[in-house]
PDB file of C-alpha atoms in Angstrom:
ATOM      1  CA  MET A   1      29.501 162.786  69.404  1.00 40.00           C
ATOM      2  CA  GLY A   2      26.136 163.568  70.927  1.00 46.00           C
ATOM      3  CA  ILE A   3      27.466 165.519  73.889  1.00 38.00           C
ATOM      4  CA  ASP A   4      25.131 168.083  75.417  1.00 45.00           C
ATOM      5  CA  PHE A   5      27.178 171.213  76.040  1.00 36.00           C
ATOM      6  CA  SER A   6      24.166 173.483  76.625  1.00 42.00           C
ATOM      7  CA  ASN A   7      25.077 174.075  80.286  1.00 41.00           C
ATOM      8  CA  PHE A   8      28.646 175.128  79.580  1.00 36.00           C
ATOM      9  CA  THR A   9      29.877 178.704  79.628  1.00 35.00           C
ATOM     10  CA  SER A  10      33.373 177.846  78.431  1.00 36.00           C
ATOM     11  CA  GLU A  11      34.807 175.457  75.878  1.00 36.00           C
ATOM     12  CA  PRO A  12      34.660 171.816  77.105  1.00 41.00           C
ATOM     13  CA  GLN A  13      37.841 169.790  77.391  1.00 49.00           C
ATOM     14  CA  GLN A  14      36.733 166.206  76.656  1.00 51.00           C
ATOM     15  CA  THR A  15      39.221 164.039  74.826  1.00 55.00           C
ATOM     16  CA  GLN A  16      38.504 160.992  72.731  1.00 53.00           C
ATOM     17  CA  SER A  17      40.767 157.974  72.725  1.00 48.00           C
ATOM     18  CA  SER A  18      41.655 155.841  69.718  1.00 43.00           C
ATOM     19  CA  THR A  19      39.049 153.310  70.868  1.00 54.00           C
ATOM     20  CA  ASN A  20      36.263 155.914  70.600  1.00 62.00           C
ATOM     21  CA  VAL A  21      35.878 156.217  74.384  1.00 69.00           C
ATOM     22  CA  LEU A  22      35.282 159.669  75.802  1.00 88.00           C
ATOM     23  CA  ASN A  23      37.542 160.762  78.655  1.00 93.00           C
ATOM     24  CA  LEU A  24      35.561 163.263  80.699  1.00 96.00           C
ATOM     25  CA  GLN A  25      36.721 165.998  83.019  1.00 95.00           C
ATOM     26  CA  LYS A  26      35.112 167.496  86.092  1.00 95.00           C
ATOM     27  CA  ASN A  27      31.748 169.177  85.358  1.00 95.00           C
ATOM     28  CA  ASP A  28      31.435 167.603  81.898  1.00 97.00           C
ATOM     29  CA  ILE A  29      28.007 166.366  80.801  1.00 97.00           C
ATOM     30  CA  LEU A  30      27.331 163.507  78.384  1.00 96.00           C
ATOM     31  CA  ASN A  31      23.868 162.539  77.126  1.00 96.00           C
ATOM     32  CA  LEU A  32      24.233 158.756  77.202  1.00 95.00           C
ATOM     33  CA  THR A  33      21.042 157.854  75.344  1.00 92.00           C
ATOM     34  CA  LYS A  34      21.531 160.366  72.534  1.00 90.00           C
ATOM     35  CA  LYS A  35      25.070 159.117  72.022  1.00 87.00           C
ATOM     36  CA  ASN A  36      23.861 155.494  72.227  1.00 90.00           C
ATOM     37  CA  PRO A  37      20.287 155.237  70.831  1.00 92.00           C
ATOM     38  CA  GLY A  38      18.341 152.398  72.393  1.00 91.00           C
ATOM     39  CA  LEU A  39      20.561 152.277  75.465  1.00 95.00           C
ATOM     40  CA  LYS A  40      18.738 150.322  78.182  1.00 95.00           C
ATOM     41  CA  ARG A  41      21.253 148.858  80.589  1.00 97.00           C
ATOM     42  CA  VAL A  42      24.584 150.208  81.800  1.00 97.00           C
ATOM     43  CA  ASN A  43      27.204 149.270  84.333  1.00 97.00           C
ATOM     44  CA  LEU A  44      28.877 152.019  86.305  1.00 97.00           C
ATOM     45  CA  ALA A  45      32.259 150.605  87.280  1.00 96.00           C
ATOM     46  CA  ALA A  46      34.736 152.149  89.706  1.00 93.00           C
ATOM     47  CA  GLY A  47      38.377 151.361  90.302  1.00 91.00           C
ATOM     48  CA  TRP A  48      41.202 152.590  92.516  1.00 88.00           C
ATOM     49  CA  ASP A  49      44.673 151.756  93.815  1.00 86.00           C
ATOM     50  CA  VAL A  50      45.926 152.197  97.370  1.00 82.00           C
ATOM     51  CA  ALA A  51      49.001 154.423  97.520  1.00 74.00           C
ATOM     52  CA  VAL A  52      50.122 153.380 101.013  1.00 69.00           C
ATOM     53  CA  SER A  53      51.882 150.028 100.936  1.00 64.00           C
ATOM     54  CA  GLY A  54      50.667 147.513 103.489  1.00 58.00           C
ATOM     55  CA  SER A  55      47.627 149.495 104.567  1.00 66.00           C
ATOM     56  CA  ASP A  56      44.199 147.886 104.701  1.00 72.00           C
ATOM     57  CA  PHE A  57      41.776 150.116 102.778  1.00 82.00           C
ATOM     58  CA  ASP A  58      38.102 149.303 102.253  1.00 88.00           C
ATOM     59  CA  LEU A  59      36.479 151.631  99.728  1.00 91.00           C
ATOM     60  CA  ASP A  60      32.775 151.342  99.006  1.00 93.00           C
ATOM     61  CA  ILE A  61      30.668 152.662  96.167  1.00 95.00           C
ATOM     62  CA  ALA A  62      27.144 153.828  96.932  1.00 97.00           C
ATOM     63  CA  ALA A  63      24.224 155.118  94.875  1.00 98.00           C
ATOM     64  CA  TYR A  64      21.578 157.553  96.110  1.00 98.00           C
ATOM     65  CA  LEU A  65      18.216 157.512  94.314  1.00 98.00           C
ATOM     66  CA  LEU A  66      16.823 161.038  94.345  1.00 98.00           C
ATOM     67  CA  ASP A  67      13.349 162.299  93.503  1.00 98.00           C
ATOM     68  CA  ASP A  68      12.565 165.451  91.530  1.00 96.00           C
ATOM     69  CA  ARG A  69      13.296 167.530  94.648  1.00 97.00           C
ATOM     70  CA  GLY A  70      16.772 166.052  94.968  1.00 97.00           C
ATOM     71  CA  LYS A  71      15.796 164.038  98.048  1.00 98.00           C
ATOM     72  CA  ILE A  72      15.854 160.431  99.221  1.00 98.00           C
ATOM     73  CA  HIS A  73      12.905 159.022 101.185  1.00 94.00           C
ATOM     74  CA  GLY A  74      14.880 156.725 103.464  1.00 93.00           C
ATOM     75  CA  GLY A  75      17.340 153.872 103.555  1.00 94.00           C
ATOM     76  CA  GLU A  76      15.571 152.062 100.714  1.00 96.00           C
ATOM     77  CA  ASP A  77      16.872 154.773  98.361  1.00 98.00           C
ATOM     78  CA  VAL A  78      20.533 154.080  99.174  1.00 98.00           C
ATOM     79  CA  ILE A  79      22.340 151.241  97.397  1.00 98.00           C
ATOM     80  CA  PHE A  80      25.472 150.082  99.244  1.00 96.00           C
ATOM     81  CA  PHE A  81      27.038 146.955 100.740  1.00 94.00           C
ATOM     82  CA  ASN A  82      24.211 146.416 103.258  1.00 94.00           C
ATOM     83  CA  HIS A  83      21.388 147.180 100.793  1.00 96.00           C
ATOM     84  CA  MET A  84      22.531 146.014  97.405  1.00 96.00           C
ATOM     85  CA  GLU A  85      19.451 146.003  95.183  1.00 97.00           C
ATOM     86  CA  VAL A  86      16.113 147.583  94.337  1.00 97.00           C
ATOM     87  CA  PRO A  87      14.252 147.311  91.008  1.00 97.00           C
ATOM     88  CA  GLY A  88      16.454 148.699  88.261  1.00 98.00           C
ATOM     89  CA  ILE A  89      19.731 149.017  90.163  1.00 98.00           C
ATOM     90  CA  LYS A  90      22.109 146.538  91.833  1.00 98.00           C
ATOM     91  CA  LEU A  91      25.514 146.582  93.483  1.00 97.00           C
ATOM     92  CA  ASN A  92      27.480 143.585  92.224  1.00 94.00           C
ATOM     93  CA  GLY A  93      29.557 142.626  95.241  1.00 74.00           C
ATOM     94  CA  ASP A  94      31.651 144.377  97.880  1.00 64.00           C
ATOM     95  CA  ASN A  95      35.409 144.515  97.276  1.00 60.00           C
ATOM     96  CA  ARG A  96      36.985 145.066 100.700  1.00 52.00           C
ATOM     97  CA  THR A  97      40.618 145.419  99.639  1.00 51.00           C
ATOM     98  CA  GLY A  98      40.793 147.004  96.177  1.00 49.00           C
ATOM     99  CA  ALA A  99      43.278 144.308  95.240  1.00 52.00           C
ATOM    100  CA  GLY A 100      43.760 143.308  91.622  1.00 55.00           C
ATOM    101  CA  GLU A 101      43.659 145.061  88.287  1.00 63.00           C
ATOM    102  CA  GLY A 102      40.653 146.720  86.664  1.00 77.00           C
ATOM    103  CA  ASP A 103      37.289 147.562  88.185  1.00 89.00           C
ATOM    104  CA  ASP A 104      36.882 147.130  91.947  1.00 90.00           C
ATOM    105  CA  GLU A 105      33.114 147.587  92.312  1.00 93.00           C
ATOM    106  CA  VAL A 106      30.273 147.726  89.774  1.00 96.00           C
ATOM    107  CA  ILE A 107      26.702 148.997  89.952  1.00 97.00           C
ATOM    108  CA  SER A 108      24.284 147.784  87.268  1.00 98.00           C
ATOM    109  CA  ILE A 109      21.400 150.003  86.129  1.00 98.00           C
ATOM    110  CA  ASP A 110      18.409 148.995  84.002  1.00 98.00           C
ATOM    111  CA  PHE A 111      16.726 152.257  83.024  1.00 97.00           C
ATOM    112  CA  SER A 112      13.488 150.516  82.037  1.00 95.00           C
ATOM    113  CA  LYS A 113      13.028 149.023  85.517  1.00 97.00           C
ATOM    114  CA  LEU A 114      13.859 152.059  87.631  1.00 97.00           C
ATOM    115  CA  SER A 115      10.980 153.636  89.512  1.00 96.00           C
ATOM    116  CA  PRO A 116       9.548 156.638  87.615  1.00 96.00           C
ATOM    117  CA  SER A 117      10.052 158.610  90.836  1.00 96.00           C
ATOM    118  CA  VAL A 118      13.835 158.422  90.420  1.00 98.00           C
ATOM    119  CA  SER A 119      15.007 161.624  88.742  1.00 98.00           C
ATOM    120  CA  LYS A 120      18.689 161.370  89.589  1.00 98.00           C
ATOM    121  CA  ILE A 121      21.176 158.745  90.774  1.00 98.00           C
ATOM    122  CA  VAL A 122      24.185 160.115  92.653  1.00 98.00           C
ATOM    123  CA  PHE A 123      27.248 157.880  92.891  1.00 98.00           C
ATOM    124  CA  ALA A 124      29.861 158.242  95.607  1.00 97.00           C
ATOM    125  CA  ILE A 125      32.887 156.349  96.897  1.00 95.00           C
ATOM    126  CA  ALA A 126      33.593 156.359 100.638  1.00 96.00           C
ATOM    127  CA  ILE A 127      36.393 154.899 102.753  1.00 94.00           C
ATOM    128  CA  PHE A 128      34.980 152.528 105.359  1.00 93.00           C
ATOM    129  CA  GLU A 129      35.845 153.632 108.928  1.00 93.00           C
ATOM    130  CA  ALA A 130      38.167 156.283 107.492  1.00 94.00           C
ATOM    131  CA  ASP A 131      38.405 158.403 110.643  1.00 93.00           C
ATOM    132  CA  ARG A 132      39.173 155.444 112.901  1.00 92.00           C
ATOM    133  CA  ARG A 133      41.845 154.247 110.510  1.00 90.00           C
ATOM    134  CA  ARG A 134      43.110 157.783 109.820  1.00 91.00           C
ATOM    135  CA  GLN A 135      42.709 157.324 106.103  1.00 92.00           C
ATOM    136  CA  SER A 136      41.769 159.748 103.337  1.00 93.00           C
ATOM    137  CA  PHE A 137      41.545 159.853  99.566  1.00 91.00           C
ATOM    138  CA  GLY A 138      44.981 161.437  99.534  1.00 89.00           C
ATOM    139  CA  MET A 139      46.177 157.864 100.106  1.00 90.00           C
ATOM    140  CA  VAL A 140      44.305 156.553  97.030  1.00 89.00           C
ATOM    141  CA  ASN A 141      45.641 156.657  93.466  1.00 87.00           C
ATOM    142  CA  ASN A 142      44.265 156.128  89.968  1.00 88.00           C
ATOM    143  CA  SER A 143      40.594 156.250  90.940  1.00 90.00           C
ATOM    144  CA  TYR A 144      38.016 156.443  88.155  1.00 94.00           C
ATOM    145  CA  VAL A 145      34.486 155.621  87.133  1.00 96.00           C
ATOM    146  CA  ARG A 146      33.427 154.415  83.701  1.00 96.00           C
ATOM    147  CA  VAL A 147      30.118 153.653  82.015  1.00 97.00           C
ATOM    148  CA  LEU A 148      29.638 150.422  80.034  1.00 96.00           C
ATOM    149  CA  ASP A 149      26.882 149.488  77.577  1.00 96.00           C
ATOM    150  CA  VAL A 150      25.740 146.105  78.914  1.00 96.00           C
ATOM    151  CA  GLU A 151      23.833 145.040  75.787  1.00 93.00           C
ATOM    152  CA  ASN A 152      26.739 145.948  73.502  1.00 92.00           C
ATOM    153  CA  ASN A 153      29.325 143.544  74.937  1.00 93.00           C
ATOM    154  CA  GLU A 154      29.942 145.946  77.821  1.00 93.00           C
ATOM    155  CA  LYS A 155      31.460 148.494  75.453  1.00 94.00           C
ATOM    156  CA  GLU A 156      32.938 151.409  77.372  1.00 96.00           C
ATOM    157  CA  ILE A 157      31.012 154.604  76.633  1.00 95.00           C
ATOM    158  CA  CYS A 158      32.937 157.075  78.764  1.00 96.00           C
ATOM    159  CA  ARG A 159      35.480 157.264  81.548  1.00 96.00           C
ATOM    160  CA  TYR A 160      36.011 159.885  84.242  1.00 96.00           C
ATOM    161  CA  PRO A 161      39.430 159.771  85.982  1.00 94.00           C
ATOM    162  CA  LEU A 162      39.454 161.504  89.383  1.00 90.00           C
ATOM    163  CA  LYS A 163      42.564 163.650  89.116  1.00 84.00           C
ATOM    164  CA  GLU A 164      41.972 166.000  92.042  1.00 84.00           C
ATOM    165  CA  ASN A 165      44.066 165.725  95.205  1.00 81.00           C
ATOM    166  CA  PHE A 166      41.525 164.851  97.897  1.00 87.00           C
ATOM    167  CA  SER A 167      44.134 165.038 100.639  1.00 86.00           C
ATOM    168  CA  THR A 168      41.760 165.249 103.625  1.00 91.00           C
ATOM    169  CA  GLU A 169      38.443 163.994 102.247  1.00 95.00           C
ATOM    170  CA  THR A 170      37.096 160.570 103.190  1.00 96.00           C
ATOM    171  CA  ALA A 171      34.488 160.351 100.420  1.00 96.00           C
ATOM    172  CA  VAL A 172      34.039 161.623  96.891  1.00 96.00           C
ATOM    173  CA  VAL A 173      30.771 162.301  95.078  1.00 97.00           C
ATOM    174  CA  VAL A 174      32.051 161.091  91.726  1.00 97.00           C
ATOM    175  CA  ALA A 175      29.164 161.407  89.270  1.00 97.00           C
ATOM    176  CA  GLU A 176      25.429 161.343  88.745  1.00 98.00           C
ATOM    177  CA  LEU A 177      22.947 160.037  86.207  1.00 98.00           C
ATOM    178  CA  VAL A 178      20.165 162.530  85.537  1.00 98.00           C
ATOM    179  CA  ARG A 179      16.842 161.717  83.891  1.00 97.00           C
ATOM    180  CA  ASP A 180      15.929 164.160  81.103  1.00 94.00           C
ATOM    181  CA  GLY A 181      12.608 163.016  79.664  1.00 92.00           C
ATOM    182  CA  ASN A 182      13.409 159.699  78.009  1.00 90.00           C
ATOM    183  CA  ASP A 183      17.146 160.389  78.084  1.00 95.00           C
ATOM    184  CA  TRP A 184      19.781 159.887  80.763  1.00 97.00           C
ATOM    185  CA  GLN A 185      22.744 162.214  81.158  1.00 97.00           C
ATOM    186  CA  PHE A 186      26.040 161.460  82.877  1.00 97.00           C
ATOM    187  CA  HIS A 187      27.450 164.346  84.939  1.00 98.00           C
ATOM    188  CA  ALA A 188      31.083 164.182  86.105  1.00 97.00           C
ATOM    189  CA  ILE A 189      31.241 165.802  89.568  1.00 97.00           C
ATOM    190  CA  GLY A 190      34.397 164.891  91.531  1.00 95.00           C
ATOM    191  CA  GLU A 191      33.487 166.674  94.782  1.00 96.00           C
ATOM    192  CA  GLY A 192      35.310 165.628  97.943  1.00 96.00           C
ATOM    193  CA  LYS A 193      33.508 165.288 101.286  1.00 96.00           C
ATOM    194  CA  HIS A 194      34.500 164.468 104.850  1.00 95.00           C
ATOM    195  CA  ALA A 195      31.756 161.918 105.412  1.00 96.00           C
ATOM    196  CA  ASP A 196      30.850 158.256 105.324  1.00 96.00           C
ATOM    197  CA  ILE A 197      27.930 156.646 103.458  1.00 96.00           C
ATOM    198  CA  ASN A 198      25.475 157.740 106.163  1.00 96.00           C
ATOM    199  CA  GLY A 199      26.865 161.267 106.193  1.00 96.00           C
ATOM    200  CA  LEU A 200      26.462 161.497 102.446  1.00 97.00           C
ATOM    201  CA  ALA A 201      22.868 160.272 102.722  1.00 97.00           C
ATOM    202  CA  ALA A 202      22.140 163.128 105.125  1.00 96.00           C
ATOM    203  CA  LEU A 203      22.964 165.580 102.324  1.00 96.00           C
ATOM    204  CA  TYR A 204      19.898 164.365 100.427  1.00 97.00           C
ATOM    205  CA  MET A 205      17.390 164.066 103.272  1.00 94.00           C
TER     206      MET A 205
END
């Protein structure tokens, strides 16, 4: 299946659905370009449901473009609702309610157009004004991210359901794309944080 298990010390637990989509678990690693030779463009799509009836939740996905030291250089390296695009990566809209079925927000990545200085892209989901609204990810259900092959009819390559109980956290670092020579690897992270988009950015300054 082209999965790189070289960093594992125990047996991985990925499962494969009948539609040939990999369901990943926390800390799993998938080499996207080895599994899909010629892969150039992907969509990273995120979805969630609000568990508290009648509450107004605004969840936002963000991407942090890190250099080889794991750092951002400023606001231009953060993709979010107020800065939606740089060459090679674009946020496709801001869903402020999470209403409806399927994906709520999507970030498109064109590997060929990304700056060579980008060694890693970290993806996170944060609740807008969570502290003021007294909201946390413990009030959010069925959250996930999935990777789609844009040039192959948006075929789903892998999916990572966030199964942890983030009862007090206001943001989750969900996954990262890591450059490995000419390849890109998907790392499932699922790490909760008490932070907003700015607070998360400070982790990489």
